[in-house]
Coordinates of C-alpha atoms in Angstrom, one line a residue:
Chain A
A175 CA 93.7 -43.9 -227.3
Q176 CA 95.7 -46.0 -225.3
S177 CA 97.2 -49.8 -227.4
V178 CA 98.7 -52.8 -226.4
S179 CA 101.3 -54.4 -227.6
Q180 CA 101.3 -58.9 -228.1
H181 CA 104.7 -60.1 -229.0
N182 CA 105.0 -62.6 -228.6
H183 CA 101.8 -64.9 -231.4
H184 CA 102.0 -69.1 -230.9
V185 CA 103.8 -70.0 -227.6
I186 CA 104.7 -73.7 -228.0
L187 CA 105.5 -75.2 -224.6
S188 CA 105.8 -78.9 -222.6
E189 CA 103.8 -79.4 -220.0
A190 CA 104.9 -78.4 -216.0
A191 CA 107.8 -76.0 -218.5
S192 CA 107.0 -71.8 -217.1
L193 CA 105.0 -69.6 -218.9
E194 CA 105.8 -65.6 -219.2
L195 CA 103.5 -64.0 -222.0
G196 CA 104.3 -60.3 -222.4
C197 CA 102.0 -57.2 -223.1
N198 CA 102.3 -54.0 -223.6
Y199 CA 100.5 -50.3 -223.1
S200 CA 101.1 -47.3 -224.2
Y201 CA 98.9 -44.5 -222.4
G202 CA 100.9 -42.2 -219.5
G203 CA 97.5 -42.0 -217.7
T204 CA 96.1 -44.2 -214.8
V205 CA 95.1 -47.7 -216.4
N206 CA 92.8 -50.8 -215.8
L207 CA 95.1 -53.8 -216.2
F208 CA 94.2 -57.6 -217.8
W209 CA 93.7 -60.7 -219.0
Y210 CA 91.3 -63.0 -220.9
V211 CA 91.7 -66.6 -221.5
Q212 CA 89.7 -67.7 -225.2
Y213 CA 90.1 -71.8 -224.8
P214 CA 89.0 -73.1 -228.5
G215 CA 85.2 -73.3 -228.7
Q216 CA 84.8 -70.9 -226.2
H217 CA 84.2 -67.8 -225.1
L218 CA 86.4 -65.0 -223.6
Q219 CA 86.7 -65.5 -219.6
L220 CA 88.8 -62.9 -217.8
L221 CA 91.9 -64.5 -216.2
L222 CA 92.6 -61.5 -213.8
K223 CA 92.9 -57.8 -214.0
Y224 CA 94.7 -54.7 -212.0
F225 CA 92.6 -52.3 -211.3
S226 CA 95.0 -50.7 -208.2
G227 CA 97.0 -51.8 -205.3
D228 CA 99.7 -54.5 -205.3
P229 CA 101.7 -54.6 -209.2
L230 CA 101.4 -58.6 -208.4
V231 CA 97.8 -60.1 -209.1
K232 CA 96.9 -63.4 -208.8
G233 CA 94.4 -64.9 -210.9
I234 CA 93.3 -68.1 -211.2
K235 CA 94.3 -71.4 -212.6
G236 CA 97.1 -70.4 -211.1
F237 CA 98.6 -67.0 -213.2
E238 CA 99.5 -64.1 -212.6
A239 CA 100.8 -60.6 -213.6
E240 CA 102.8 -58.6 -212.7
F241 CA 102.3 -54.4 -213.6
I242 CA 105.3 -52.2 -213.9
K243 CA 104.6 -49.2 -214.3
S244 CA 107.4 -47.9 -215.6
K245 CA 107.6 -51.1 -218.1
F246 CA 103.8 -49.6 -219.3
S247 CA 103.8 -53.2 -219.0
F248 CA 101.8 -56.7 -218.1
N249 CA 103.3 -59.3 -218.2
L250 CA 101.5 -62.9 -217.4
R251 CA 103.0 -65.5 -215.6
K252 CA 101.9 -69.5 -214.7
P253 CA 104.8 -72.0 -213.2
S254 CA 104.1 -74.3 -214.7
V255 CA 101.1 -75.3 -217.7
Q256 CA 99.3 -77.9 -218.2
W257 CA 97.5 -78.7 -221.5
S258 CA 94.0 -77.4 -220.9
D259 CA 96.0 -75.1 -221.0
T260 CA 96.4 -74.1 -224.3
A261 CA 93.8 -71.6 -225.3
E262 CA 94.4 -68.1 -226.5
Y263 CA 95.3 -65.3 -224.0
F264 CA 94.0 -61.8 -224.4
C265 CA 95.9 -59.3 -222.8
A266 CA 93.2 -55.7 -222.6
V267 CA 93.9 -52.2 -220.7
S268 CA 90.9 -49.7 -220.4
A269 CA 92.0 -46.1 -219.0
L270 CA 91.1 -43.4 -217.2
G271 CA 89.1 -40.5 -219.4
N272 CA 88.4 -43.2 -221.6
N273 CA 85.9 -44.4 -220.4
N274 CA 84.4 -47.1 -223.6
D275 CA 87.6 -48.1 -225.1
M276 CA 88.6 -50.7 -223.6
R277 CA 91.3 -52.1 -226.4
F278 CA 92.9 -55.2 -226.8
G279 CA 95.8 -57.1 -227.9
A280 CA 96.2 -59.2 -230.5
G281 CA 96.1 -61.9 -229.1
T282 CA 98.8 -64.6 -227.8
R283 CA 98.5 -68.7 -229.2
L284 CA 99.3 -71.1 -227.0
T285 CA 100.0 -74.9 -227.2
V286 CA 101.0 -77.2 -224.3
K287 CA 102.0 -80.5 -225.3
P288 CA 101.5 -84.0 -223.5
Chain B
E165 CA 77.2 -71.2 -218.7
T166 CA 77.5 -67.9 -219.7
G167 CA 75.5 -65.0 -218.8
V168 CA 75.8 -63.5 -221.6
T169 CA 74.3 -65.8 -224.2
Q170 CA 74.1 -65.0 -228.4
T171 CA 72.4 -66.6 -231.4
P172 CA 72.6 -67.7 -233.2
R173 CA 76.2 -69.3 -233.3
H174 CA 76.9 -70.2 -236.5
L175 CA 75.7 -67.6 -240.2
V176 CA 76.2 -67.6 -243.2
M177 CA 74.8 -65.4 -245.8
G178 CA 75.4 -63.6 -248.7
M179 CA 76.4 -60.6 -249.7
T180 CA 72.9 -59.7 -250.7
N181 CA 70.9 -61.0 -247.5
K182 CA 69.3 -59.3 -244.7
K183 CA 70.3 -60.8 -241.1
S184 CA 70.0 -60.5 -237.6
L185 CA 72.8 -61.2 -234.9
K186 CA 70.9 -61.4 -230.9
C187 CA 72.4 -61.0 -227.6
E188 CA 71.5 -61.3 -224.5
Q189 CA 73.1 -61.0 -221.2
H190 CA 71.4 -61.7 -217.9
L191 CA 73.9 -60.1 -215.4
G192 CA 72.0 -57.4 -214.9
H193 CA 74.8 -54.6 -216.5
N194 CA 73.9 -51.3 -217.5
A195 CA 76.2 -51.4 -220.8
M196 CA 75.7 -53.6 -223.7
Y197 CA 78.8 -54.3 -227.0
W198 CA 79.3 -55.5 -230.1
Y199 CA 82.9 -56.6 -230.8
K200 CA 84.4 -58.5 -234.2
Q201 CA 87.8 -61.1 -233.4
S202 CA 89.1 -61.8 -237.0
A203 CA 92.4 -63.7 -237.3
K204 CA 95.3 -62.1 -235.6
K205 CA 93.8 -59.2 -235.2
P206 CA 93.1 -57.4 -232.0
L207 CA 89.3 -57.0 -231.1
E208 CA 87.9 -53.8 -232.3
L209 CA 84.9 -52.1 -230.9
M210 CA 82.2 -51.9 -233.1
F211 CA 79.9 -50.1 -230.6
V212 CA 78.6 -49.6 -227.1
Y213 CA 74.9 -48.9 -225.3
N214 CA 75.2 -47.2 -221.4
F215 CA 71.4 -47.3 -220.2
K216 CA 70.7 -48.2 -223.7
E217 CA 72.1 -45.0 -225.0
Q218 CA 74.5 -45.9 -227.8
T219 CA 77.7 -44.2 -226.9
E220 CA 79.8 -45.2 -229.1
N221 CA 79.8 -45.8 -232.9
N222 CA 83.7 -46.8 -233.9
S223 CA 83.7 -45.8 -237.4
V224 CA 81.4 -48.9 -238.4
P225 CA 80.6 -49.1 -241.9
S226 CA 75.9 -48.6 -242.2
R227 CA 75.9 -52.0 -242.9
F228 CA 75.7 -52.7 -239.5
S229 CA 73.4 -51.5 -237.4
P230 CA 73.3 -51.8 -233.6
E231 CA 69.2 -51.9 -231.8
C232 CA 69.8 -52.1 -228.4
P233 CA 65.8 -52.2 -227.1
N234 CA 66.4 -52.6 -223.7
S235 CA 69.4 -52.6 -220.8
S236 CA 69.5 -56.6 -221.8
H237 CA 69.0 -57.2 -224.9
L238 CA 71.4 -56.1 -228.1
F239 CA 70.8 -57.3 -231.8
L240 CA 73.2 -56.3 -234.8
H241 CA 71.5 -55.3 -237.8
L242 CA 72.7 -56.5 -241.2
H243 CA 73.2 -56.1 -244.9
T244 CA 74.6 -55.8 -248.3
L245 CA 77.9 -57.2 -246.6
Q246 CA 81.3 -57.7 -247.5
P247 CA 82.8 -61.7 -247.3
E248 CA 85.8 -59.1 -245.1
D249 CA 83.7 -58.9 -243.0
S250 CA 83.8 -62.3 -242.1
A251 CA 84.7 -62.8 -238.7
L252 CA 83.2 -64.4 -235.0
Y253 CA 80.6 -61.0 -233.8
L254 CA 81.0 -61.0 -229.9
C255 CA 79.5 -59.3 -227.5
A256 CA 79.9 -58.2 -224.6
S257 CA 78.3 -56.5 -221.0
S258 CA 79.6 -54.8 -218.3
Q259 CA 78.2 -53.0 -215.1
D260 CA 78.7 -49.6 -215.6
G261 CA 80.5 -48.3 -219.5
G262 CA 83.4 -47.5 -217.6
W263 CA 86.6 -48.8 -217.8
T264 CA 86.0 -52.5 -215.6
D265 CA 86.1 -56.0 -216.6
R266 CA 83.3 -56.7 -219.6
D267 CA 81.4 -60.5 -219.4
F268 CA 81.7 -61.9 -223.2
G269 CA 79.6 -64.3 -225.1
P270 CA 80.6 -66.9 -226.8
G271 CA 80.2 -65.0 -230.4
T272 CA 78.9 -65.2 -234.4
R273 CA 80.7 -67.0 -236.4
L274 CA 79.8 -65.3 -239.3
T275 CA 80.3 -66.2 -242.8
V276 CA 80.0 -64.1 -245.7
L277 CA 79.9 -65.7 -249.1

């Protein structure tokens, strides 16, 4: 079964700083990749997803992620963060042939200082 | 407002109590899920229902008992829980039981005393 690693548990940035959150997965087959965000007190929301095609995926709120198959990575980026981006971010992977099992990383807590 | 609702939002129960968590999805999806979210741990998939049929049970203890009366409603019945079962329990749904994205509810924060 696939597994997902998020390298940073807690990231603290100042407003306008650039963001990159790492995500690596272990599965050799075809995958779908996701980033979810959980704002304080709110439900998990989909930020962006990759199914196929252009490996650079653009999501909501200025976020993007790049799928690098050779590195089994799907890092999340944003050029300039805002205080309102303070949240927990989860990377997730679902694999063809393992239909019901979407695996999540442990999450990265992002704190943006105003 | 999410298309997946959960009640109650908070629940405190003793180890000998019996309670139920409720989830309802208004999205016309065919698959529903229960996840457990504990601090600093990945979301743990507990149960999957696809077209009302349970298709996955990830070695969850029998003190957790799911019920899916129709494709819009999902319950999690709880009895004789342990303090380590305290967590946020998330319900989710998806268009099919496959590998597409999930829509999540707000969760029920469960505390077992």
